[in-house]
Amino acid sequence: MATEEHTDPRGILRDGLPDRYLTPEDLTVMFSLPSVETVYAWRRKRVGPPCFRVGKHLRFDPAAVREWVAQQTALSEAA
């Protein structure tokens, strides 16, 4: 049985997240959000994971997203 080799960088995962900076579209898929506009609303309200701009594009550090998820989990468990 031959193994399939992944050439798409999104196929390379580390701790469940891609080994590259994430896009708003990636977060939409990861969190099953209704639209990418939700991610942009989080940025405007300063409630989502931290991000930075590369030109006109938003990017998210996978480690920062992981930390944000852990914080959200801790907050919901404390409530």
mmCIF file of C-alpha atoms in Angstrom:
data_model
loop_
_atom_site.group_PDB
_atom_site.id
_atom_site.type_symbol
_atom_site.label_atom_id
_atom_site.label_comp_id
_atom_site.label_asym_id
_atom_site.label_seq_id
_atom_site.Cartn_x
_atom_site.Cartn_y
_atom_site.Cartn_z
ATOM 1 C CA MET A 1 0.000 0.000 0.000
ATOM 2 C CA ALA A 2 1.548 3.306 -1.099
ATOM 3 C CA THR A 3 1.398 6.333 1.138
ATOM 4 C CA GLU A 4 0.247 9.630 -0.310
ATOM 5 C CA GLU A 5 2.776 12.421 0.032
ATOM 6 C CA HIS A 6 1.332 15.848 0.848
ATOM 7 C CA THR A 7 2.755 18.745 -1.141
ATOM 8 C CA ASP A 8 0.182 21.314 0.002
ATOM 9 C CA PRO A 9 1.677 23.275 2.932
ATOM 10 C CA ARG A 10 -1.754 23.253 4.580
ATOM 11 C CA GLY A 11 -1.455 19.486 4.803
ATOM 12 C CA ILE A 12 1.537 19.706 7.130
ATOM 13 C CA LEU A 13 0.178 19.915 10.664
ATOM 14 C CA ARG A 14 1.873 20.570 13.957
ATOM 15 C CA ASP A 15 -0.245 20.194 17.102
ATOM 16 C CA GLY A 16 -3.364 20.169 14.926
ATOM 17 C CA LEU A 17 -2.580 23.460 13.157
ATOM 18 C CA PRO A 18 -0.809 24.155 9.865
ATOM 19 C CA ASP A 19 2.896 24.967 10.017
ATOM 20 C CA ARG A 20 2.339 28.389 8.419
ATOM 21 C CA TYR A 21 0.534 31.629 9.218
ATOM 22 C CA LEU A 22 -3.240 31.311 9.028
ATOM 23 C CA THR A 23 -5.630 33.405 6.957
ATOM 24 C CA PRO A 24 -9.108 34.606 7.968
ATOM 25 C CA GLU A 25 -10.482 31.928 5.646
ATOM 26 C CA ASP A 26 -8.516 29.279 7.571
ATOM 27 C CA LEU A 27 -10.116 30.419 10.840
ATOM 28 C CA THR A 28 -13.551 30.359 9.201
ATOM 29 C CA VAL A 29 -13.030 26.715 8.262
ATOM 30 C CA MET A 30 -11.335 25.722 11.548
ATOM 31 C CA PHE A 31 -14.111 27.124 13.727
ATOM 32 C CA SER A 32 -16.995 26.402 11.295
ATOM 33 C CA LEU A 33 -17.955 30.069 11.260
ATOM 34 C CA PRO A 34 -20.836 31.312 9.097
ATOM 35 C CA SER A 35 -18.565 33.616 7.069
ATOM 36 C CA VAL A 36 -15.157 35.250 6.969
ATOM 37 C CA GLU A 37 -16.878 38.481 8.058
ATOM 38 C CA THR A 38 -17.088 36.984 11.561
ATOM 39 C CA VAL A 39 -13.281 36.957 11.755
ATOM 40 C CA TYR A 40 -13.133 40.595 10.620
ATOM 41 C CA ALA A 41 -15.803 41.509 13.213
ATOM 42 C CA TRP A 42 -13.684 39.849 15.913
ATOM 43 C CA ARG A 43 -10.768 42.053 14.867
ATOM 44 C CA ARG A 44 -12.871 45.223 14.965
ATOM 45 C CA LYS A 45 -14.232 44.300 18.411
ATOM 46 C CA ARG A 46 -10.810 43.045 19.594
ATOM 47 C CA VAL A 47 -12.273 39.757 20.819
ATOM 48 C CA GLY A 48 -10.649 37.198 18.501
ATOM 49 C CA PRO A 49 -7.149 35.798 18.310
ATOM 50 C CA PRO A 50 -4.381 38.354 17.740
ATOM 51 C CA CYS A 51 -3.373 38.953 14.157
ATOM 52 C CA PHE A 52 -1.122 41.164 12.096
ATOM 53 C CA ARG A 53 -1.150 42.655 8.623
ATOM 54 C CA VAL A 54 1.050 41.685 5.718
ATOM 55 C CA GLY A 55 0.251 44.491 3.322
ATOM 56 C CA LYS A 56 -3.522 44.451 3.139
ATOM 57 C CA HIS A 57 -3.844 40.827 4.289
ATOM 58 C CA LEU A 58 -4.495 39.577 7.839
ATOM 59 C CA ARG A 59 -2.433 36.710 9.152
ATOM 60 C CA PHE A 60 -2.685 34.725 12.392
ATOM 61 C CA ASP A 61 0.152 32.941 14.168
ATOM 62 C CA PRO A 62 -0.956 29.334 14.826
ATOM 63 C CA ALA A 63 0.596 29.470 18.319
ATOM 64 C CA ALA A 64 -1.397 32.631 19.145
ATOM 65 C CA VAL A 65 -4.594 30.989 17.871
ATOM 66 C CA ARG A 66 -3.875 27.922 20.015
ATOM 67 C CA GLU A 67 -3.307 30.159 23.061
ATOM 68 C CA TRP A 68 -6.516 32.120 22.356
ATOM 69 C CA VAL A 69 -8.495 28.869 22.165
ATOM 70 C CA ALA A 70 -7.004 27.760 25.499
ATOM 71 C CA GLN A 71 -7.997 31.097 27.075
ATOM 72 C CA GLN A 72 -11.542 30.822 25.707
ATOM 73 C CA THR A 73 -11.802 27.273 27.025
ATOM 74 C CA ALA A 74 -10.585 28.335 30.473
ATOM 75 C CA LEU A 75 -13.069 31.223 30.540
ATOM 76 C CA SER A 76 -15.998 28.991 29.612
ATOM 77 C CA GLU A 77 -15.000 26.374 32.199
ATOM 78 C CA ALA A 78 -14.712 29.060 34.912
ATOM 79 C CA ALA A 79 -18.203 30.396 34.165
#
